[in-house]
Tab-separated table of N, CA and C in Angstrom:
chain	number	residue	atom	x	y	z
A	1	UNK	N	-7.549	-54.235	7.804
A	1	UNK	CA	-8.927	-54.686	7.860
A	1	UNK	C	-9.500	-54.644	6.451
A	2	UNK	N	-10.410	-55.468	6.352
A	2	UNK	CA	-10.978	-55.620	4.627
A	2	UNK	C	-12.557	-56.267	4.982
A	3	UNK	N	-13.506	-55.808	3.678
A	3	UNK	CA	-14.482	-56.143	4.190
A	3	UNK	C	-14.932	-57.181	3.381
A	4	UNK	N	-15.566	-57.869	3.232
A	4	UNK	CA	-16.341	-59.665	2.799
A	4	UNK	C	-17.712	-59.462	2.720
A	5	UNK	N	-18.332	-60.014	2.287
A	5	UNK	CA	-19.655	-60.827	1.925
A	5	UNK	C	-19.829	-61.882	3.132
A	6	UNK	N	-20.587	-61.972	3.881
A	6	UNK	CA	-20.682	-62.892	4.991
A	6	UNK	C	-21.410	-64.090	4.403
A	7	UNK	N	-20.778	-65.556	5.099
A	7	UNK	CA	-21.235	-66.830	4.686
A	7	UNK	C	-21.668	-67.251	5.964
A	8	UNK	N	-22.425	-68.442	5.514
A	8	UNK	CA	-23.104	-69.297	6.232
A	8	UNK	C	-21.988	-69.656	7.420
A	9	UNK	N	-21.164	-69.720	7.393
A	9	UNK	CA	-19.586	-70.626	7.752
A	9	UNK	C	-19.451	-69.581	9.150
A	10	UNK	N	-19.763	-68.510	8.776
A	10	UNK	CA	-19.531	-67.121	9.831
A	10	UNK	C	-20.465	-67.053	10.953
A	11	UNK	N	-22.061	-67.808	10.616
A	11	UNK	CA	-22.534	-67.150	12.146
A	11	UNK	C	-22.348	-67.302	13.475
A	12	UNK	N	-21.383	-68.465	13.298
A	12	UNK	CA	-21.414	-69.118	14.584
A	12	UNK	C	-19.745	-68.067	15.259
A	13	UNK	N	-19.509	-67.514	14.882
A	13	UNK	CA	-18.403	-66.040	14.992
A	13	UNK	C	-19.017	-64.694	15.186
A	14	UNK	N	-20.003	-65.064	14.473
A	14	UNK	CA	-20.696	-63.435	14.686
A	14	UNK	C	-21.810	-63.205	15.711
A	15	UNK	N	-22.486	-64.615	15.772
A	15	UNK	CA	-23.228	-65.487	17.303
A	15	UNK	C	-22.266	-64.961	18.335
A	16	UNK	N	-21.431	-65.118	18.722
A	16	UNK	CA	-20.205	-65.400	19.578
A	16	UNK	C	-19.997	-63.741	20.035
A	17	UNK	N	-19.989	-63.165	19.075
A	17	UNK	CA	-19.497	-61.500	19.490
A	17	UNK	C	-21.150	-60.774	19.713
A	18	UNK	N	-22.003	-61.198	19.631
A	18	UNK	CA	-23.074	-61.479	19.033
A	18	UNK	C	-23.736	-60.780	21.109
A	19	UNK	N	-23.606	-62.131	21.148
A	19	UNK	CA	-23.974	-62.859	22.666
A	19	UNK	C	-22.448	-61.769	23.636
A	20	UNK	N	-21.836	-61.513	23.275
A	20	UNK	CA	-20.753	-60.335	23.801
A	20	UNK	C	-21.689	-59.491	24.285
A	21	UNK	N	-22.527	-58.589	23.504
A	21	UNK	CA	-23.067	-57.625	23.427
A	21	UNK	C	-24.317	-57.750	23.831
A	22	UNK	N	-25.088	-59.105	23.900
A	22	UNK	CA	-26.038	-59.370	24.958
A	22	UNK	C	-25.351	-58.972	26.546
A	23	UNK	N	-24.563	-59.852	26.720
A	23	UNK	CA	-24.053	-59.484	28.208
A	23	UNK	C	-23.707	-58.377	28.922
A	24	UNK	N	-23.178	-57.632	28.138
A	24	UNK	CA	-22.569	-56.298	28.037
A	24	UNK	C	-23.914	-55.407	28.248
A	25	UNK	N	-25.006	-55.929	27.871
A	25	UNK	CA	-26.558	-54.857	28.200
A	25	UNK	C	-26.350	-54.209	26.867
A	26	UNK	N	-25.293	-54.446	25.888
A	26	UNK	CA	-25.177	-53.916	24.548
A	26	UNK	C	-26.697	-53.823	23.303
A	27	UNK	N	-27.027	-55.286	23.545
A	27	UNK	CA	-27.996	-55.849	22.388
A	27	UNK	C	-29.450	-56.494	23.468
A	28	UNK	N	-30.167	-56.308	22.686
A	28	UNK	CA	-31.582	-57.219	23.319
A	28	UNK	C	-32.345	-57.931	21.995
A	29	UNK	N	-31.906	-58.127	21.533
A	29	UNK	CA	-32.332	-59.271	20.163
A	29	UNK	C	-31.663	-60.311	20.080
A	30	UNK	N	-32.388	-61.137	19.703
A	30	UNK	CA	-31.664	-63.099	19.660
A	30	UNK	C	-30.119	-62.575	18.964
A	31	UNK	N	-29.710	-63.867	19.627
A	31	UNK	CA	-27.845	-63.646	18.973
A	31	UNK	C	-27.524	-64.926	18.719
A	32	UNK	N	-28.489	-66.126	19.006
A	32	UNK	CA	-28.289	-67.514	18.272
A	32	UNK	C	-27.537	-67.785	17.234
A	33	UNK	N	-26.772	-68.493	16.904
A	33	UNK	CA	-26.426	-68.794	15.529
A	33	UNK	C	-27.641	-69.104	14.286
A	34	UNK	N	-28.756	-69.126	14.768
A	34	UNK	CA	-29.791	-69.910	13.642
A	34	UNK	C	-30.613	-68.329	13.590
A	35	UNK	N	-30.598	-67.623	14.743
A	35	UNK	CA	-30.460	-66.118	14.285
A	35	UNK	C	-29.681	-65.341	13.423
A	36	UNK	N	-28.789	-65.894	13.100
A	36	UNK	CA	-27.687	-65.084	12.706
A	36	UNK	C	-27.943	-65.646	11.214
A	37	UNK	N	-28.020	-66.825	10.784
A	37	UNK	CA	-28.039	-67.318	9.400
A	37	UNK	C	-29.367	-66.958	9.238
A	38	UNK	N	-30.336	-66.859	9.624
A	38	UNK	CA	-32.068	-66.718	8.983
A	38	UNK	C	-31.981	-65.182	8.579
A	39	UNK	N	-31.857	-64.636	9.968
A	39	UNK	CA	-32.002	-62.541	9.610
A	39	UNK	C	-31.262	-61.750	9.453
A	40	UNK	N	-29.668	-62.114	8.940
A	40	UNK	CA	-28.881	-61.656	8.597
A	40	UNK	C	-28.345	-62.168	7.472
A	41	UNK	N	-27.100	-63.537	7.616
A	41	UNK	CA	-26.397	-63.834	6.741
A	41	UNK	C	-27.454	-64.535	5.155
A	42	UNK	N	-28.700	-65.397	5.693
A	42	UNK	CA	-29.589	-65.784	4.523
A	42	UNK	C	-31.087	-64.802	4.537
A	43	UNK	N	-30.982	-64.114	4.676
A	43	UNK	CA	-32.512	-63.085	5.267
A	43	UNK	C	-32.665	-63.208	3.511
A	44	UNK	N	-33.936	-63.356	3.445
A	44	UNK	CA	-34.792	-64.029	1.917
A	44	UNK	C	-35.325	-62.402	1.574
A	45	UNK	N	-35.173	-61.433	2.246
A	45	UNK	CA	-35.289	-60.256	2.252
A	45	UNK	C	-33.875	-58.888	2.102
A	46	UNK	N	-32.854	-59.978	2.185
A	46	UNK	CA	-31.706	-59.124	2.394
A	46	UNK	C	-30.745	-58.815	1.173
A	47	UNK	N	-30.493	-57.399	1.059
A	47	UNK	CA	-29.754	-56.868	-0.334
A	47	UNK	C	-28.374	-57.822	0.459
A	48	UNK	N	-27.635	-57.329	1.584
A	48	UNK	CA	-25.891	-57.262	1.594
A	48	UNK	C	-26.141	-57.678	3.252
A	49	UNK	N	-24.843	-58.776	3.524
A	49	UNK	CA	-25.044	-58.965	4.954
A	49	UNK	C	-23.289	-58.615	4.916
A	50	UNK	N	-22.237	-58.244	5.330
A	50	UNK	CA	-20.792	-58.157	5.200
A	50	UNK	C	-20.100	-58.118	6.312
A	51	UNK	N	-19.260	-58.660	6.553
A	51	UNK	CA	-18.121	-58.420	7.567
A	51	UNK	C	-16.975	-58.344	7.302
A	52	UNK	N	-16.772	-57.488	8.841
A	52	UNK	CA	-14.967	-56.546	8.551
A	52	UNK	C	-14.366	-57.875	9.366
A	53	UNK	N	-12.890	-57.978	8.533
A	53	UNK	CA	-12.179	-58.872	9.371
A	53	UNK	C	-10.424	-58.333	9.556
A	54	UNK	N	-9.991	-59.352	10.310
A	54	UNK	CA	-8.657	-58.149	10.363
A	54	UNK	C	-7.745	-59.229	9.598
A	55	UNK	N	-6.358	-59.547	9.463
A	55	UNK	CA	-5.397	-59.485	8.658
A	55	UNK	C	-5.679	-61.296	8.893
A	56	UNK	N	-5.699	-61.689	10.236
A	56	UNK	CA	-5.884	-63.278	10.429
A	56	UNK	C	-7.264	-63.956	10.151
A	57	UNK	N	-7.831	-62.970	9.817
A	57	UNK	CA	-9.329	-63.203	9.274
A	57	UNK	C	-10.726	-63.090	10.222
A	58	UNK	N	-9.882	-63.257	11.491
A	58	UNK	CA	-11.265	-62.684	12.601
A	58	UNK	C	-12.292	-61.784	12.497
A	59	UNK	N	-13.361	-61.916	12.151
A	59	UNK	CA	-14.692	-61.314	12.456
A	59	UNK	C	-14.222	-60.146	13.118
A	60	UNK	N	-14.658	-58.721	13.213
A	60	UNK	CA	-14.211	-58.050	13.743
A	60	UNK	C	-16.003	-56.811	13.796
A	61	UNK	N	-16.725	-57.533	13.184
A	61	UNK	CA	-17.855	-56.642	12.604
A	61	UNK	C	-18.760	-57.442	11.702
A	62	UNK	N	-20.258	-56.734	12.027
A	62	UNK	CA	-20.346	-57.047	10.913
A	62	UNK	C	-21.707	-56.185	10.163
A	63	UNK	N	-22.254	-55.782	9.378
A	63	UNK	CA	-23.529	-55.094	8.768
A	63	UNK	C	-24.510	-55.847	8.057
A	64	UNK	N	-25.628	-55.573	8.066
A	64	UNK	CA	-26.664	-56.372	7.213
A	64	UNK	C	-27.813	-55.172	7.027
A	65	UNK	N	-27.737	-55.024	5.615
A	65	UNK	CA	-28.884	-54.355	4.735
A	65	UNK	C	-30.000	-54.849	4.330
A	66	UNK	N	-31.120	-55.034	4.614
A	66	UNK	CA	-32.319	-55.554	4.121
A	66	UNK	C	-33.368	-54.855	3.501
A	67	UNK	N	-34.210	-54.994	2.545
A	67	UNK	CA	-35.076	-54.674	2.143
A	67	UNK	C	-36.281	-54.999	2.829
A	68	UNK	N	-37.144	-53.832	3.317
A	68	UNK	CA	-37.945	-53.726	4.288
A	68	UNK	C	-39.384	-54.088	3.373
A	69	UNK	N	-40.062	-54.742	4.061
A	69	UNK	CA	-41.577	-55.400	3.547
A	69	UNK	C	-43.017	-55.159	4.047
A	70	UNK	N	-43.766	-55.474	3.599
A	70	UNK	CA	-45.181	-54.809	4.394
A	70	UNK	C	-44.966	-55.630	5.654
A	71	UNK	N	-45.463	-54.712	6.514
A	71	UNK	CA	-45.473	-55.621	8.024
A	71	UNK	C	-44.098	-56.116	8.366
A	72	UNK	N	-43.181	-55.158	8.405
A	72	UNK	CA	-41.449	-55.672	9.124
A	72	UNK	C	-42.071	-55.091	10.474
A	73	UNK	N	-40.877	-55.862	11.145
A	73	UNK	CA	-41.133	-55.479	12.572
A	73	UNK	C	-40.950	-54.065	13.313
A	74	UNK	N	-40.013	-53.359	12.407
A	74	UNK	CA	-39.651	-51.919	12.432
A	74	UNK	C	-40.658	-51.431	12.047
A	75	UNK	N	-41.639	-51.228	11.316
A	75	UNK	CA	-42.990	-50.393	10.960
A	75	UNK	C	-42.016	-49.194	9.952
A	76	UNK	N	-41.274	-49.989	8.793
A	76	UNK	CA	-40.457	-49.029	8.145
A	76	UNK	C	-41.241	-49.289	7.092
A	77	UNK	N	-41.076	-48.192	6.173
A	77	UNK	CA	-41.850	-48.139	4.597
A	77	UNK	C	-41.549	-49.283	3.930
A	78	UNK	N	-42.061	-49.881	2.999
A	78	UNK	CA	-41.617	-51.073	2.114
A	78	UNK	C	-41.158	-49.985	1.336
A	79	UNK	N	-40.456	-51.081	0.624
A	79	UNK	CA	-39.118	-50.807	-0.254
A	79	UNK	C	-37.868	-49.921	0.347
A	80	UNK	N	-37.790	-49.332	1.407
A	80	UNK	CA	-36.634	-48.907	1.965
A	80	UNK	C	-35.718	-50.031	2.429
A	81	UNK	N	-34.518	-49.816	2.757
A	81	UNK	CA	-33.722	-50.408	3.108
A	81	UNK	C	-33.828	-50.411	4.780
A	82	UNK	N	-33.101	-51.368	5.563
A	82	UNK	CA	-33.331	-51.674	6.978
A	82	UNK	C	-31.945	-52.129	7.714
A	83	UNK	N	-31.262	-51.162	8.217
A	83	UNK	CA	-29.826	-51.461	8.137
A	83	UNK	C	-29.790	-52.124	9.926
A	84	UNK	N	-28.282	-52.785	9.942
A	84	UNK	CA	-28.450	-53.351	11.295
A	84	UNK	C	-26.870	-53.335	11.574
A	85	UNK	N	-26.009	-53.306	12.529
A	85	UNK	CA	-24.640	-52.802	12.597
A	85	UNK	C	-24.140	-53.392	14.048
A	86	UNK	N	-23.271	-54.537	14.209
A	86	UNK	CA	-22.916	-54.916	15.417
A	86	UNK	C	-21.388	-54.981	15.038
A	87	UNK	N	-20.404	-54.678	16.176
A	87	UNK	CA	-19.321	-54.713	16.150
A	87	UNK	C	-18.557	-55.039	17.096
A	88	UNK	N	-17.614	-56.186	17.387
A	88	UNK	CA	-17.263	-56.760	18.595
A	88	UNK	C	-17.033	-56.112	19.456
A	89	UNK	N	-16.737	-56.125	20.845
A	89	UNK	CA	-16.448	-55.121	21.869
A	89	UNK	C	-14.929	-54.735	21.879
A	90	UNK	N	-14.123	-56.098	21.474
A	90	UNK	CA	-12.996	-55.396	21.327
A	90	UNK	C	-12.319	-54.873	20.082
A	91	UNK	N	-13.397	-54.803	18.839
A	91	UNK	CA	-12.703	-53.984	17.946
A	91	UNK	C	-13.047	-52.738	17.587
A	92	UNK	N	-14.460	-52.350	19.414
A	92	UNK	CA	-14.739	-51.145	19.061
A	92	UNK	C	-13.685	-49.951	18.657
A	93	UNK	N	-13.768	-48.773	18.033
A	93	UNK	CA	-13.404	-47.481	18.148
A	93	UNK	C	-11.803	-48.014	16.990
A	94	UNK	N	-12.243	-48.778	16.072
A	94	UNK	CA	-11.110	-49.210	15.110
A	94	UNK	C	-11.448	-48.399	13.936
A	95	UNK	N	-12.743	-48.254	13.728
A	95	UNK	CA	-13.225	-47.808	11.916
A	95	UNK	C	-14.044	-48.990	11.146
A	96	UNK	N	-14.441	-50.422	12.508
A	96	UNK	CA	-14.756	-50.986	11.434
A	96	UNK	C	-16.055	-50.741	10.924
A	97	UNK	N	-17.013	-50.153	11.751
A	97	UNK	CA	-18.501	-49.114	11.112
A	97	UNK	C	-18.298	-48.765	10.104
A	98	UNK	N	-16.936	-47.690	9.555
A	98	UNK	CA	-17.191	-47.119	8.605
A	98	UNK	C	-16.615	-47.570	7.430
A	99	UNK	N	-15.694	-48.641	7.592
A	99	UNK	CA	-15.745	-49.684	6.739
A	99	UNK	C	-16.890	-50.445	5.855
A	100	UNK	N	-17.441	-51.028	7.080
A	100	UNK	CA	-19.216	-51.570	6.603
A	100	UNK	C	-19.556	-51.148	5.954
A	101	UNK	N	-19.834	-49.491	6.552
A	101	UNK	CA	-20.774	-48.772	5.740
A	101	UNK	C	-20.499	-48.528	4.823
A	102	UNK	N	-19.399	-47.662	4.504
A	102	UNK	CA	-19.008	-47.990	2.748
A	102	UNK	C	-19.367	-49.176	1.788
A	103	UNK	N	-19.085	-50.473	2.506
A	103	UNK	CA	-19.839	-51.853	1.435
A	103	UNK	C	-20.936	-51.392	1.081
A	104	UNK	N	-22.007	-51.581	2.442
A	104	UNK	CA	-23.431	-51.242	2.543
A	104	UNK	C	-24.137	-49.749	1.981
A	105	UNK	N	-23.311	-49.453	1.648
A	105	UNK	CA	-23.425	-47.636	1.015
A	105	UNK	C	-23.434	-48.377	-0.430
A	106	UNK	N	-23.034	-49.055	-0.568
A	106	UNK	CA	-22.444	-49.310	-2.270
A	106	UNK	C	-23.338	-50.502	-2.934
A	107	UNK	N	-23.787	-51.116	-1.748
A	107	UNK	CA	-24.913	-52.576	-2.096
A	107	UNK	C	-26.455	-51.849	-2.242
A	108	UNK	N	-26.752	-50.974	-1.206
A	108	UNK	CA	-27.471	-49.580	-1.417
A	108	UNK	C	-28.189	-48.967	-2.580
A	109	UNK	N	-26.950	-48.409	-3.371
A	109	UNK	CA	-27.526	-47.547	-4.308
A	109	UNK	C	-27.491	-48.944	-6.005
A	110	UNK	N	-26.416	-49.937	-5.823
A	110	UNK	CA	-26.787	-50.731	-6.543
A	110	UNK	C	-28.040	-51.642	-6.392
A	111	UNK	N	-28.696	-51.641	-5.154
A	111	UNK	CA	-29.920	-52.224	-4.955
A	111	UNK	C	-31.431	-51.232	-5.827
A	112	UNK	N	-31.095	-49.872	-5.634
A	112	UNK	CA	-31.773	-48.912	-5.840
A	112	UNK	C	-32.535	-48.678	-5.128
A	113	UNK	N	-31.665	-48.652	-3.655
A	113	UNK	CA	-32.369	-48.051	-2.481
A	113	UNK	C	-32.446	-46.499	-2.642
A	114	UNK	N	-33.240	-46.114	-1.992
A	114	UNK	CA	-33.636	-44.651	-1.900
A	114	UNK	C	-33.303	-44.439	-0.180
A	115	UNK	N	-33.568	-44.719	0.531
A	115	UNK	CA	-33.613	-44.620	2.062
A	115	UNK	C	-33.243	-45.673	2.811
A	116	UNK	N	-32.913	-45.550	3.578
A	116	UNK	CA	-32.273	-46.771	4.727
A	116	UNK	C	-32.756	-46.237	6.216
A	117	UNK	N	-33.351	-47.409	6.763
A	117	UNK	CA	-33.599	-46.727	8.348
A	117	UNK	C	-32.532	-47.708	8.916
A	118	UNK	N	-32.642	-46.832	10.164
A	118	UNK	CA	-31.723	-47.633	11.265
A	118	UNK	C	-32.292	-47.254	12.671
A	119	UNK	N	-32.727	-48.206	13.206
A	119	UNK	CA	-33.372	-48.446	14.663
A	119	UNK	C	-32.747	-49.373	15.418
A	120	UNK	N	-32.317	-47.582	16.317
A	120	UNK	CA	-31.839	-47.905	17.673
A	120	UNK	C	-32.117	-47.665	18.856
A	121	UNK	N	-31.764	-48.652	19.701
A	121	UNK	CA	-32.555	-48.152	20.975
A	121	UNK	C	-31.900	-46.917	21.990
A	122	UNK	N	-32.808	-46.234	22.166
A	122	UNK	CA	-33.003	-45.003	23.024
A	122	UNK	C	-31.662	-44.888	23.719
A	123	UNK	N	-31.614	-46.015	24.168
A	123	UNK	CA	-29.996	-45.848	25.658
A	123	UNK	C	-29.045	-45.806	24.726
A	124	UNK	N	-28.958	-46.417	23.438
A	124	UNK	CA	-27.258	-47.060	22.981
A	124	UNK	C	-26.496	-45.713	22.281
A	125	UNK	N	-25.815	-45.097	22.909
A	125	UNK	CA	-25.382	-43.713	23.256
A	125	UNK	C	-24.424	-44.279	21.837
A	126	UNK	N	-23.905	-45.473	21.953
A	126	UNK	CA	-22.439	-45.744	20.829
A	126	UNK	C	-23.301	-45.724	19.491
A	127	UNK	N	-24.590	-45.955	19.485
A	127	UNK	CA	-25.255	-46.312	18.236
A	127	UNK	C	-25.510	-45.607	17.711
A	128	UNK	N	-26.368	-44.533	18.461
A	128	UNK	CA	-26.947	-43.461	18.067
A	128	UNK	C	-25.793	-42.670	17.361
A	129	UNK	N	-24.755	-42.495	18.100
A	129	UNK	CA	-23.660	-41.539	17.467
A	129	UNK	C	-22.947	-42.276	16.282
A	130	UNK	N	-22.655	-43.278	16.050
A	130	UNK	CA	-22.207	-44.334	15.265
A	130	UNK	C	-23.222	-44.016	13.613
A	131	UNK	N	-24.126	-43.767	13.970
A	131	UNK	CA	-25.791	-43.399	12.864
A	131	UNK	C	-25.453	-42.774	12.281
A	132	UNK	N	-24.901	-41.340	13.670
A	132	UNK	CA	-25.168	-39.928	12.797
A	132	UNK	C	-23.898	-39.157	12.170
A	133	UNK	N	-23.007	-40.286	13.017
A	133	UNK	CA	-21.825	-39.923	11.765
A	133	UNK	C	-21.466	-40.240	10.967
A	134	UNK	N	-22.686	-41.299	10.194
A	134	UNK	CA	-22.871	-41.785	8.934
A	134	UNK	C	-23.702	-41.027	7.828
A	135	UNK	N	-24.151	-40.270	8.727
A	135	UNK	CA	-25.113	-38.862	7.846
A	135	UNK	C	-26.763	-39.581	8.206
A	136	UNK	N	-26.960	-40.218	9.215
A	136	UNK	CA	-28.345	-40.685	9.530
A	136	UNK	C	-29.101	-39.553	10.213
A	137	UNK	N	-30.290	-39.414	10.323
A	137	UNK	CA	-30.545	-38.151	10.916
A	137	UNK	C	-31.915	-38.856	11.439
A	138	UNK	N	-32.230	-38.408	12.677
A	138	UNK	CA	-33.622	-39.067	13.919
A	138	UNK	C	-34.796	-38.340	12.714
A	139	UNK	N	-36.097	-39.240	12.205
A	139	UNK	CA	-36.984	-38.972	11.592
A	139	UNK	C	-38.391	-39.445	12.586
A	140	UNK	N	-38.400	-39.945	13.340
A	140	UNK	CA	-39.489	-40.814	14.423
A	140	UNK	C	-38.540	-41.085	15.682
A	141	UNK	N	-39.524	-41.631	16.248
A	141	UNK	CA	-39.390	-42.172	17.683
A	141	UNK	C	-40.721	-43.723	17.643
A	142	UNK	N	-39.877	-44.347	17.963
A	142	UNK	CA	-40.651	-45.696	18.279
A	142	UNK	C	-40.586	-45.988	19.685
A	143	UNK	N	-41.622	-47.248	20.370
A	143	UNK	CA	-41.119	-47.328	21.875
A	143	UNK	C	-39.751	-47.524	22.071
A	144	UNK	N	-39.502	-46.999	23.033
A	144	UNK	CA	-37.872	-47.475	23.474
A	144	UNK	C	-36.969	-47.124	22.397
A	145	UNK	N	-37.016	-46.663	21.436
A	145	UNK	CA	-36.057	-46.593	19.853
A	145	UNK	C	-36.442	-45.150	19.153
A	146	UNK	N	-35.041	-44.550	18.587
A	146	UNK	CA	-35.116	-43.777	17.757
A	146	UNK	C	-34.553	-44.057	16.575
A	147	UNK	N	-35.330	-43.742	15.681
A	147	UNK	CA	-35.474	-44.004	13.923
A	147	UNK	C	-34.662	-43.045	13.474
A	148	UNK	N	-33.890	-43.021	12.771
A	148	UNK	CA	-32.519	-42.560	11.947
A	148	UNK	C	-33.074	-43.095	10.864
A	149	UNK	N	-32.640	-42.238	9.400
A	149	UNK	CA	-33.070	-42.505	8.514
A	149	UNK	C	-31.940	-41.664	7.293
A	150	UNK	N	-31.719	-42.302	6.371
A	150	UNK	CA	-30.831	-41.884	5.417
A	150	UNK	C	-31.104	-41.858	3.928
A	151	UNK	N	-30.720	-40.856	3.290
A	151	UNK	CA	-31.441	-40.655	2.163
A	151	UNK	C	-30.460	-40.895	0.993
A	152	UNK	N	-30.175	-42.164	0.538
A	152	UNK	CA	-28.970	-42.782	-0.641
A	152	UNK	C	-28.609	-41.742	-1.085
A	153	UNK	N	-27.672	-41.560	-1.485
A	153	UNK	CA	-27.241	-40.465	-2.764
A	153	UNK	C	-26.691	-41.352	-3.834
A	154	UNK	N	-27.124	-40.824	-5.286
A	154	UNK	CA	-26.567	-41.474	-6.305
A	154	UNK	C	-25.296	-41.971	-6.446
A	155	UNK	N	-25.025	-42.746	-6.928
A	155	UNK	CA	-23.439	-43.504	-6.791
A	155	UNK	C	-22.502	-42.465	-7.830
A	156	UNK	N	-21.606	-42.335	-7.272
A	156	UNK	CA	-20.416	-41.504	-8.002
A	156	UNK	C	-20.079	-41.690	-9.376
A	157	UNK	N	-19.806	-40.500	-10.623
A	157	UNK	CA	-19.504	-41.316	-11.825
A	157	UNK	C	-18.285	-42.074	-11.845
């Protein structure tokens, strides 16, 4: 597995696993392809959008880091980062999270993020734990969602 820079070329793959996880009761946010290129892969707000793929090149994952703005829909601080993490159903429990996150760890502190939230909803038992074994730790509670929040650490010499 190796991780990429996600293109335009990809949403309609990441739509696809996307809409998986709608069905599944996984996700409750648009999974459109014209979703996928606006608030992820082209978000006019976004440091790093990346996906894990495996050896034949399949989508297998994917992460998107954004820089959070006055009035985001999360009610997160401006200038923090705004992380978002979907991963196909069948490549759960592979590593490709912590794959991501390493990119997104690294787009991060070269952005000169200080903090990253991550909002998830209340039920998603895989998410929540997925967060906190990234070193995210619950800072709020929103409706239906708990706020995880991570504090960059300087990049390694």
């Amino acid at each position: 597995m190796k991780t990429r820079q996600a293109t335009t070329e990809d949403a309609a793959e990441i739509s696809a696993f996307l809409k998986e996880l709608v069905d599944r009761g996984k996700r409750k946010r648009p999974w459109e392809e014209t979703f996928v290129r606006d608030c992820y892969v082209n978000n006019p707000d976004g440091i790093q959008c990346s996906v894990a793929v495996d050896d034949d090149g399949t989508i297998l994952g994917m992460q998107a880091l954004s820089r959070a703005v006055q009035g985001n829909i999360y009610d997160v601080t401006p200038g923090w980062g705004i992380i978002g993490t979907h991963v196909k159903p069948s490549a759960a429990r592979r590593g490709v999270g912590k794959a991501l996150f390493a990119a997104t760890l690294t787009a991060a502190q070269n952005a000169g993020i200080k903090n990253i939230d991550a909002t998830i909803g209340s039920t998603n038992a895989e998410g929540l734990a997925y967060y906190e074994a990234m070193g995210f730790r619950t800072y709020r509670s929103a409706d239906g969602a708990i706020c995880k929040m991570l504090e960059v650490p300087a990049p390694s010499a």
